[in-house]
Amino acid sequence: WGTLHSVKRARMDALKLKTAKTARGRRALKARAPKVFEKPKVTLFLKANKCSAVVTEVMRDMHLLRKPHSVMYTKLNDIHIFEDETKLPMLCRKADASLFVLGSHSKHKPHRMTLGRMFNHQLLEAIEFAVTDYKSIASYEGPKPRLGCKPMVMFQGELFESNDVLVAAKNLLLDHFKVVDLTAVDLAALESVLVFTALSETTLVMRHYTLALKKSGTRVPRVELVEVGPSLDLSVCRQRAADPSLMKQALWKPKEAIKKSKKNEEHTVQAKLGRIHMERQDLTKMTTRKVKGLKRKRGDYESTDGASSGAASGAAADGFAMVSDSD
């Protein structure tokens, strides 16, 4: 009985949340704790138990575009997201990553790359793509992407708004390549643009361009797009949609993060913009426009009673009514 009791007690102790015993551990737990304004998301790149050289090169190029907010593991991991997702949350929690890219390869499913995201150390959603027609950054001549560069992201095609799978893929790709939320943009600092084009309901292409400013003879330079890679085609294979209740929790915003509208604001031309609250207007008491052409002159209807009565009877016979002075 004593041995069984000790085993149960050891299991209960293992399930308890361990607290940090050192100052370094407390700082690490504080850095990982939820915050009102979170830091930029970190992407974890890792391989499954088998991964082809093509997918490895794709992840290296994406890792280069995401630096310094990315971590890449080189070892193989026995992870199958669509069959068993227990091992992936542990690795993402260790790297403090909320986004992940998993590369895999097999005979029946060659050159596969799975993009997904986590919430509260749980798998939120994931989409598996098949990679074809890949060209690396090293195969292009010219300038290479700068470390920490924030590219513009553009989506071409109506299917990104109408097709449910591509709508989820657009949201996921934008979350992967959007480093931070910007409040202002410096046009002179724009260097590159990522273009995703929807060819069909399950196929899209990815192209990466750099902006080259040429002379145009005017003050405004002529902008040209120079392809610098990576360049690849993606085909949607499998999708793990997000649970509605978990997605609702992920989209919840605290009150401190919601921007409040100001009652009075200063305008750029030194004018003050304000908001006035008024009661609902009673339209029944509103004065309408009076047209002078419909009024009669005083001399037109000042006559004897007999003449007016006779005119009134004649007008009534013709189907008209006389307007009296009181009206």
XYZ file of C-alpha atoms in Angstrom:
327
model
C 0.000 0.000 0.000
C 2.844 2.356 0.807
C 4.452 1.797 -2.599
C 1.152 2.414 -4.436
C 0.532 5.561 -2.411
C 3.992 6.898 -3.216
C 3.488 6.242 -6.947
C 0.161 8.116 -6.930
C 1.722 10.990 -5.042
C 4.584 11.170 -7.545
C 2.093 11.325 -10.427
C 0.141 14.112 -8.746
C 3.344 16.072 -8.134
C 4.286 15.687 -11.805
C 0.932 17.126 -12.912
C 1.277 20.195 -10.711
C 2.455 23.433 -12.301
C 6.065 23.960 -11.345
C 7.134 27.424 -10.267
C 10.541 28.922 -10.924
C 13.037 28.678 -8.081
C 15.613 31.116 -9.473
C 15.488 34.704 -10.685
C 16.420 33.589 -14.183
C 13.524 31.154 -14.262
C 11.078 33.787 -13.021
C 12.221 36.175 -15.758
C 11.728 33.435 -18.366
C 8.191 32.684 -17.144
C 7.357 36.388 -17.067
C 8.549 36.807 -20.660
C 6.290 33.941 -21.799
C 3.263 35.094 -19.829
C 0.295 36.560 -21.765
C 0.487 40.317 -22.394
C -1.930 42.958 -23.598
C 0.378 43.898 -26.479
C 2.240 40.794 -27.600
C 5.679 40.819 -29.157
C 6.154 39.755 -32.822
C 5.251 36.130 -33.469
C 8.043 33.599 -33.797
C 7.966 30.928 -36.524
C 9.393 27.462 -35.880
C 10.775 25.561 -38.897
C 11.201 21.822 -38.349
C 11.350 18.564 -40.283
C 9.300 15.406 -39.979
C 10.851 11.924 -39.890
C 11.497 12.303 -43.644
C 12.076 15.561 -45.515
C 13.281 16.171 -49.068
C 16.063 18.569 -50.060
C 13.573 20.744 -51.979
C 11.383 21.373 -48.938
C 14.473 21.961 -46.795
C 15.663 24.691 -49.168
C 12.181 26.262 -49.191
C 12.155 26.421 -45.389
C 15.651 27.951 -45.361
C 14.548 30.720 -47.699
C 11.411 31.367 -45.635
C 13.567 31.331 -42.500
C 15.760 33.992 -44.111
C 12.713 36.169 -44.841
C 11.432 35.801 -41.270
C 14.695 36.514 -39.426
C 15.202 37.432 -36.607
C 11.704 36.227 -35.614
C 12.227 32.583 -36.582
C 13.897 29.415 -35.311
C 14.931 26.448 -37.456
C 15.547 22.910 -36.180
C 17.745 20.641 -38.276
C 16.992 17.313 -36.583
C 14.226 14.988 -37.759
C 11.097 14.654 -35.635
C 8.473 11.932 -35.635
C 5.533 14.321 -36.056
C 2.325 13.707 -38.014
C 0.030 16.672 -37.459
C -3.098 15.261 -39.088
C -2.817 11.938 -37.226
C -1.217 12.860 -33.884
C -0.563 16.393 -32.665
C 0.775 15.698 -29.173
C 4.489 16.281 -29.902
C 4.205 19.548 -31.821
C 2.870 21.763 -28.968
C 5.807 20.745 -26.759
C 8.375 21.854 -29.376
C 6.530 25.115 -30.083
C 6.337 25.858 -26.375
C 10.054 25.199 -25.994
C 10.866 27.661 -28.803
C 8.131 30.109 -27.655
C 6.707 29.991 -31.202
C 3.071 30.475 -32.171
C 3.655 29.752 -35.898
C 5.247 26.666 -37.418
C 6.295 25.225 -40.777
C 6.713 21.436 -40.995
C 8.471 19.819 -43.952
C 7.833 16.201 -44.926
C 8.307 13.812 -47.837
C 7.081 10.342 -48.755
C 6.511 8.216 -51.828
C 2.793 8.970 -52.075
C 3.013 12.527 -50.648
C 6.198 14.083 -52.057
C 7.529 17.539 -51.158
C 4.926 18.507 -48.592
C 5.050 21.636 -46.427
C 2.523 22.251 -43.643
C 1.877 25.766 -42.350
C -0.010 26.280 -39.108
C -0.379 28.288 -35.946
C -0.884 27.673 -32.253
C -2.981 29.292 -29.557
C -2.404 28.781 -25.852
C -0.005 25.917 -26.710
C -2.737 24.134 -28.702
C -2.919 23.489 -32.428
C -5.328 26.063 -33.855
C -5.263 25.277 -37.592
C -2.968 23.905 -40.296
C -2.871 23.600 -44.090
C -0.668 21.173 -46.033
C 0.768 22.309 -49.393
C 2.549 20.401 -52.158
C 5.611 22.328 -53.429
C 6.408 22.389 -57.167
C 8.517 24.525 -59.563
C 10.776 25.832 -56.832
C 13.618 28.320 -57.441
C 15.774 29.370 -54.511
C 17.107 32.816 -53.649
C 20.651 31.696 -54.493
C 19.640 30.925 -58.109
C 18.809 34.601 -58.792
C 21.399 37.245 -59.512
C 21.250 40.678 -57.988
C 20.567 42.027 -54.475
C 19.490 39.633 -51.755
C 16.783 40.272 -49.133
C 18.050 42.339 -46.224
C 17.885 40.943 -42.688
C 14.804 42.224 -40.892
C 13.178 43.524 -44.080
C 9.391 43.873 -43.875
C 7.985 42.968 -47.307
C 4.663 44.119 -48.673
C 2.209 41.242 -49.144
C -0.244 41.259 -52.054
C -2.921 38.701 -52.978
C -4.237 38.523 -56.538
C -7.424 36.705 -57.526
C -11.104 36.718 -56.583
C -10.780 33.205 -55.151
C -8.999 34.636 -52.104
C -12.336 36.258 -51.206
C -14.842 33.587 -52.311
C -13.225 30.178 -51.779
C -13.225 29.036 -48.130
C -9.951 27.100 -48.388
C -8.078 29.970 -50.042
C -9.557 32.462 -47.582
C -8.052 30.400 -44.741
C -4.782 30.057 -46.696
C -4.637 33.828 -47.241
C -5.143 34.491 -43.526
C -2.473 31.943 -42.612
C 0.104 33.193 -45.147
C -0.466 36.799 -44.092
C 0.091 35.838 -40.465
C 3.368 34.112 -41.397
C 4.872 36.964 -43.428
C 3.463 39.923 -41.477
C 6.199 40.597 -38.947
C 4.683 43.507 -36.994
C 1.645 45.780 -37.203
C 2.733 49.119 -38.651
C 0.939 52.389 -37.963
C 2.858 54.355 -40.624
C 4.783 53.448 -43.780
C 7.904 55.149 -45.125
C 7.689 54.898 -48.917
C 11.451 55.314 -49.280
C 12.038 52.269 -47.028
C 9.900 49.847 -49.075
C 12.264 47.255 -50.547
C 10.390 44.100 -51.510
C 6.947 42.698 -52.189
C 5.544 39.166 -51.875
C 2.868 38.345 -54.458
C 0.462 35.401 -54.105
C -1.717 34.651 -57.149
C -4.655 32.221 -57.109
C -4.729 30.127 -60.293
C -7.500 27.736 -59.238
C -9.428 26.681 -56.157
C -6.469 24.628 -54.882
C -3.414 26.158 -56.615
C -1.560 29.389 -55.941
C 1.877 30.724 -56.848
C 4.310 32.718 -54.724
C 6.744 35.270 -56.173
C 9.164 37.608 -54.396
C 10.253 40.899 -55.982
C 12.515 43.750 -54.992
C 11.754 47.375 -55.867
C 14.213 49.131 -58.202
C 13.926 52.930 -58.528
C 14.885 54.188 -62.000
C 15.178 57.676 -63.489
C 11.983 58.948 -65.090
C 12.872 62.544 -65.980
C 10.586 63.854 -63.234
C 10.739 64.111 -59.470
C 8.806 60.845 -59.142
C 11.065 57.853 -59.921
C 9.987 54.962 -62.118
C 9.477 51.758 -60.118
C 10.419 48.364 -61.547
C 9.957 44.918 -60.013
C 12.968 42.596 -60.100
C 12.376 38.965 -59.131
C 14.782 37.796 -56.424
C 13.183 34.566 -55.181
C 12.067 32.349 -53.662
C 9.657 31.324 -56.418
C 7.372 28.310 -55.998
C 3.915 26.911 -56.729
C 1.710 25.652 -53.897
C -1.171 23.187 -54.126
C -3.538 22.699 -51.191
C -3.632 19.043 -50.137
C -5.116 18.817 -46.639
C -6.593 21.255 -44.157
C -7.263 21.123 -40.449
C -9.821 23.853 -39.812
C -9.834 25.770 -36.558
C -12.300 24.867 -33.831
C -14.929 27.663 -33.605
C -14.734 27.965 -29.812
C -10.919 28.041 -29.831
C -10.885 30.574 -32.673
C -13.280 32.776 -30.693
C -10.842 32.747 -27.776
C -7.935 33.538 -30.095
C -9.738 36.564 -31.598
C -10.755 38.013 -28.224
C -9.180 41.375 -27.397
C -8.775 42.883 -23.924
C -10.233 46.305 -23.208
C -6.765 47.857 -23.020
C -6.013 46.821 -26.605
C -9.165 48.368 -28.086
C -8.520 51.885 -29.347
C -11.084 54.357 -28.035
C -12.352 57.165 -30.232
C -11.669 60.657 -28.894
C -14.516 63.120 -28.450
C -12.469 66.107 -29.621
C -9.560 65.796 -32.045
C -7.085 68.311 -33.416
C -7.134 68.638 -37.203
C -4.103 69.138 -39.430
C -5.146 72.737 -40.202
C -5.332 73.655 -36.507
C -9.098 73.172 -36.444
C -10.801 71.307 -33.625
C -13.178 68.501 -34.550
C -15.856 67.662 -32.011
C -18.976 65.581 -31.615
C -22.335 67.038 -30.529
C -25.130 64.856 -29.154
C -28.644 66.157 -29.953
C -32.128 64.942 -29.135
C -34.326 63.362 -31.785
C -36.090 66.044 -33.826
C -39.905 66.130 -33.927
C -40.762 66.373 -37.616
C -44.437 67.174 -36.939
C -43.469 70.598 -35.568
C -41.066 71.390 -38.354
C -41.864 74.536 -40.350
C -42.185 73.845 -44.059
C -41.390 76.201 -46.894
C -44.087 78.737 -47.800
C -44.419 79.557 -51.509
C -45.598 83.109 -52.196
C -47.137 82.190 -55.564
C -49.907 80.165 -53.875
C -51.069 83.049 -51.675
C -53.999 85.316 -52.708
C -53.903 89.045 -52.440
C -56.138 90.700 -49.881
C -58.234 92.451 -52.551
C -59.059 89.182 -54.326
C -61.209 87.707 -51.583
C -62.563 90.906 -49.933
C -66.080 90.985 -51.459
C -69.676 90.885 -50.368
C -71.199 87.855 -48.764
C -73.498 87.254 -51.693
C -70.735 87.328 -54.270
C -68.538 85.103 -52.240
C -71.359 82.639 -51.594
C -72.242 82.584 -55.259
C -68.614 82.039 -56.246
C -68.323 79.316 -53.668
C -71.414 77.510 -54.991
C -70.106 77.801 -58.554
C -66.695 76.497 -57.565
C -68.279 73.606 -55.717
C -70.275 72.738 -58.793
C -67.126 72.705 -60.891
C -65.390 70.467 -58.348
C -63.212 73.132 -56.653
C -63.227 74.569 -53.108
C -62.773 78.226 -52.175
C -59.908 79.023 -49.778
C -61.186 81.149 -46.906
C -59.307 83.866 -45.073
C -58.820 81.726 -42.006
C -57.086 79.070 -44.120
